[in-house]
């Protein structure tokens, strides 16, 4: 049905899209490529093309590619510890937030009372607050109670900070599941919990997976909390990388940081690769329902 | 759903939010009225065979003891709010009285740490948000014209800037614009200025951080608009075509009105996210020329100027929370009115 569009429009549109795709992808490809070079190439004083051809890398290491940055980051700077911490933290945060969030989101979507609306509005205000403003509330009590620095504390805090968002998202997913479904189960003699357990849980997984992805991203990408709430040995990847910047720039090991950055970005790429559809649907879930 | 069932479902989530969001806000509020104890100073009498002299010395033991006994510090009232590092009433009054022109006055005010950060935060929020909406809309229109097979990869690459950790994304760009990096080096060649550095000038730093912001957030607007484009009513489009509307008129009068509610949604999320701008300032090492409200809280808490300044960080946090509430007020008022009308 669509009338054929004029040629100039197609050209302009494709040209613009091509430019955007380059802007979106080249920084990553560039850094990935450069992470296998030596610093003299990636930060070349003479010519930026050195980063592509690896002139200094040839001179210094004898090969076109070097794993020096990765070795330095993972072995010497013990980046594997940070990776392990990130793994523990993100998985726990996702699991706990989803458990609390599904229960709460379900209740909010099925309650007809006014206060459910107000809880959602308060959650929206909580969602809007910069996380770091809360950290200034945590630090002093945590120091006093000796809770500061542990991974467990950070996990619990992050679950709580995640709740407003998780509640909103799951609330809108549960609104999409027809009320008749659980209500007819209750007419048949189920209690609310049984209806939730046997009727809702089997059909809620698409929404839960999508919400889980965003909780994962929030925990994985956080710097405000992890940067201030963890001791050095409990650090996750992001504060560890921020820490590299201070130390490595003086020692001339910027390539450690570059390698660590690439290592930390790789899981996110895999995530988008497999869950692109869920991410897109999750971003729009809130929007379409206003 | 009866109240009792509602509570039994929601209490874990509510408890988490009360303990770690609501109470911390109270704790921030409380802390903002206190400052750290001053060092305990003693007058010590030194007696030598030639007579006694009095000198003052810091009693470290007593200081530590006092600080341990009252970790909150001493009560300072609204003192922290009005001091030089926050609302700086005295400094502003002085600037008002001494400055001979408005621009000189603003220049002095914007040199005060809080106002400097506020200026950048607001500028960032209100420059990046509209640009993100426009760029996202254009990308969505372009992607919508891509043939089916290529759509998946196009969306994949378009999502990358958004999905990447903000600290890491801004680092990647920072390394490229470094004077020795690819973009920085190329710019030096283009402008034939070997000393050109995007980091040296405050204006260029502001622009770079804002460009990063648009790059990072545009995919979000794109995805929302793209989904909205899929639901544009085809009947209306067709009748517009029959009525002789050209492509531009169809976009202007059918597509854009259909997407307007999405603009509100994107603007709301973007205002919230951009107001907390923080990570790029760390990555770009830009605190000399651009600071944000979140950054000054971080700086106080990290204790980079000696001790951790809980009171100061708390006061800035309270001011930031008030700022967020002002930012959100129109949205909440509107929702409240709509809800009251519906009820």
PDB file of N, CA and C in Angstrom, chain A residues 73-104:
ATOM      1  N   UNK A  73      45.808  -6.768  33.490  1.00  0.00           N
ATOM      2  CA  UNK A  73      44.566  -6.495  34.211  1.00  0.00           C
ATOM      3  C   UNK A  73      44.110  -7.720  34.993  1.00  0.00           C
ATOM      4  N   UNK A  74      44.040  -8.862  34.319  1.00  0.00           N
ATOM      5  CA  UNK A  74      43.429 -10.041  34.945  1.00  0.00           C
ATOM      6  C   UNK A  74      44.355 -10.685  35.969  1.00  0.00           C
ATOM      7  N   UNK A  75      45.644 -10.781  35.648  1.00  0.00           N
ATOM      8  CA  UNK A  75      46.555 -11.496  36.546  1.00  0.00           C
ATOM      9  C   UNK A  75      47.178 -10.540  37.558  1.00  0.00           C
ATOM     10  N   UNK A  76      47.870  -9.512  37.035  1.00  0.00           N
ATOM     11  CA  UNK A  76      48.621  -8.640  37.933  1.00  0.00           C
ATOM     12  C   UNK A  76      47.693  -7.812  38.815  1.00  0.00           C
ATOM     13  N   UNK A  77      46.650  -7.234  38.211  1.00  0.00           N
ATOM     14  CA  UNK A  77      45.762  -6.370  38.990  1.00  0.00           C
ATOM     15  C   UNK A  77      44.574  -7.142  39.560  1.00  0.00           C
ATOM     16  N   UNK A  78      44.547  -8.446  39.347  1.00  0.00           N
ATOM     17  CA  UNK A  78      43.506  -9.308  39.913  1.00  0.00           C
ATOM     18  C   UNK A  78      42.100  -8.868  39.548  1.00  0.00           C
ATOM     19  N   UNK A  79      41.912  -8.616  38.267  1.00  0.00           N
ATOM     20  CA  UNK A  79      40.584  -8.225  37.808  1.00  0.00           C
ATOM     21  C   UNK A  79      39.592  -9.378  37.947  1.00  0.00           C
ATOM     22  N   UNK A  80      40.124 -10.611  37.978  1.00  0.00           N
ATOM     23  CA  UNK A  80      39.213 -11.771  38.094  1.00  0.00           C
ATOM     24  C   UNK A  80      38.432 -11.733  39.389  1.00  0.00           C
ATOM     25  N   UNK A  81      39.053 -11.168  40.440  1.00  0.00           N
ATOM     26  CA  UNK A  81      38.348 -11.062  41.714  1.00  0.00           C
ATOM     27  C   UNK A  81      37.131 -10.155  41.565  1.00  0.00           C
ATOM     28  N   UNK A  82      37.375  -9.019  40.906  1.00  0.00           N
ATOM     29  CA  UNK A  82      36.286  -8.063  40.705  1.00  0.00           C
ATOM     30  C   UNK A  82      35.182  -8.694  39.859  1.00  0.00           C
ATOM     31  N   UNK A  83      35.597  -9.487  38.851  1.00  0.00           N
ATOM     32  CA  UNK A  83      34.609 -10.139  37.997  1.00  0.00           C
ATOM     33  C   UNK A  83      33.747 -11.098  38.817  1.00  0.00           C
ATOM     34  N   UNK A  84      34.418 -11.845  39.689  1.00  0.00           N
ATOM     35  CA  UNK A  84      33.699 -12.780  40.548  1.00  0.00           C
ATOM     36  C   UNK A  84      32.705 -12.026  41.431  1.00  0.00           C
ATOM     37  N   UNK A  85      33.167 -10.908  42.026  1.00  0.00           N
ATOM     38  CA  UNK A  85      32.287 -10.113  42.884  1.00  0.00           C
ATOM     39  C   UNK A  85      31.087  -9.592  42.096  1.00  0.00           C
ATOM     40  N   UNK A  86      31.355  -9.091  40.879  1.00  0.00           N
ATOM     41  CA  UNK A  86      30.257  -8.600  40.060  1.00  0.00           C
ATOM     42  C   UNK A  86      29.261  -9.721  39.800  1.00  0.00           C
ATOM     43  N   UNK A  87      29.783 -10.914  39.493  1.00  0.00           N
ATOM     44  CA  UNK A  87      28.897 -12.052  39.230  1.00  0.00           C
ATOM     45  C   UNK A  87      28.008 -12.337  40.430  1.00  0.00           C
ATOM     46  N   UNK A  88      28.625 -12.452  41.600  1.00  0.00           N
ATOM     47  CA  UNK A  88      27.840 -12.751  42.809  1.00  0.00           C
ATOM     48  C   UNK A  88      26.806 -11.657  43.042  1.00  0.00           C
ATOM     49  N   UNK A  89      27.277 -10.412  42.928  1.00  0.00           N
ATOM     50  CA  UNK A  89      26.379  -9.304  43.246  1.00  0.00           C
ATOM     51  C   UNK A  89      25.196  -9.245  42.291  1.00  0.00           C
ATOM     52  N   UNK A  90      25.481  -9.257  40.976  1.00  0.00           N
ATOM     53  CA  UNK A  90      24.375  -9.081  40.028  1.00  0.00           C
ATOM     54  C   UNK A  90      23.376 -10.232  40.136  1.00  0.00           C
ATOM     55  N   UNK A  91      23.868 -11.454  40.249  1.00  0.00           N
ATOM     56  CA  UNK A  91      22.933 -12.582  40.297  1.00  0.00           C
ATOM     57  C   UNK A  91      22.050 -12.493  41.538  1.00  0.00           C
ATOM     58  N   UNK A  92      22.664 -12.174  42.692  1.00  0.00           N
ATOM     59  CA  UNK A  92      21.841 -12.079  43.909  1.00  0.00           C
ATOM     60  C   UNK A  92      20.840 -10.940  43.781  1.00  0.00           C
ATOM     61  N   UNK A  93      21.305  -9.794  43.259  1.00  0.00           N
ATOM     62  CA  UNK A  93      20.394  -8.652  43.152  1.00  0.00           C
ATOM     63  C   UNK A  93      19.211  -9.012  42.275  1.00  0.00           C
ATOM     64  N   UNK A  94      19.487  -9.642  41.129  1.00  0.00           N
ATOM     65  CA  UNK A  94      18.393  -9.974  40.209  1.00  0.00           C
ATOM     66  C   UNK A  94      17.425 -10.937  40.882  1.00  0.00           C
ATOM     67  N   UNK A  95      17.960 -11.991  41.518  1.00  0.00           N
ATOM     68  CA  UNK A  95      17.075 -12.996  42.114  1.00  0.00           C
ATOM     69  C   UNK A  95      16.208 -12.383  43.208  1.00  0.00           C
ATOM     70  N   UNK A  96      16.832 -11.621  44.114  1.00  0.00           N
ATOM     71  CA  UNK A  96      16.049 -11.076  45.231  1.00  0.00           C
ATOM     72  C   UNK A  96      15.068 -10.015  44.741  1.00  0.00           C
ATOM     73  N   UNK A  97      15.535  -9.114  43.843  1.00  0.00           N
ATOM     74  CA  UNK A  97      14.600  -8.066  43.396  1.00  0.00           C
ATOM     75  C   UNK A  97      13.403  -8.656  42.704  1.00  0.00           C
ATOM     76  N   UNK A  98      13.622  -9.712  41.913  1.00  0.00           N
ATOM     77  CA  UNK A  98      12.481 -10.274  41.187  1.00  0.00           C
ATOM     78  C   UNK A  98      11.508 -10.927  42.143  1.00  0.00           C
ATOM     79  N   UNK A  99      12.028 -11.611  43.167  1.00  0.00           N
ATOM     80  CA  UNK A  99      11.131 -12.259  44.123  1.00  0.00           C
ATOM     81  C   UNK A  99      10.253 -11.218  44.814  1.00  0.00           C
ATOM     82  N   UNK A 100      10.899 -10.175  45.355  1.00  0.00           N
ATOM     83  CA  UNK A 100      10.118  -9.143  46.042  1.00  0.00           C
ATOM     84  C   UNK A 100       9.211  -8.409  45.051  1.00  0.00           C
ATOM     85  N   UNK A 101       9.775  -8.137  43.870  1.00  0.00           N
ATOM     86  CA  UNK A 101       9.057  -7.337  42.890  1.00  0.00           C
ATOM     87  C   UNK A 101       7.825  -8.017  42.340  1.00  0.00           C
ATOM     88  N   UNK A 102       7.893  -9.325  42.081  1.00  0.00           N
ATOM     89  CA  UNK A 102       6.707 -10.005  41.535  1.00  0.00           C
ATOM     90  C   UNK A 102       5.579  -9.981  42.552  1.00  0.00           C
ATOM     91  N   UNK A 103       5.895 -10.249  43.818  1.00  0.00           N
ATOM     92  CA  UNK A 103       4.844 -10.233  44.843  1.00  0.00           C
ATOM     93  C   UNK A 103       4.213  -8.839  44.930  1.00  0.00           C
ATOM     94  N   UNK A 104       5.084  -7.825  45.062  1.00  0.00           N
ATOM     95  CA  UNK A 104       4.586  -6.460  45.196  1.00  0.00           C
ATOM     96  C   UNK A 104       3.861  -5.982  43.951  1.00  0.00           C
TER      97      UNK A 104
END
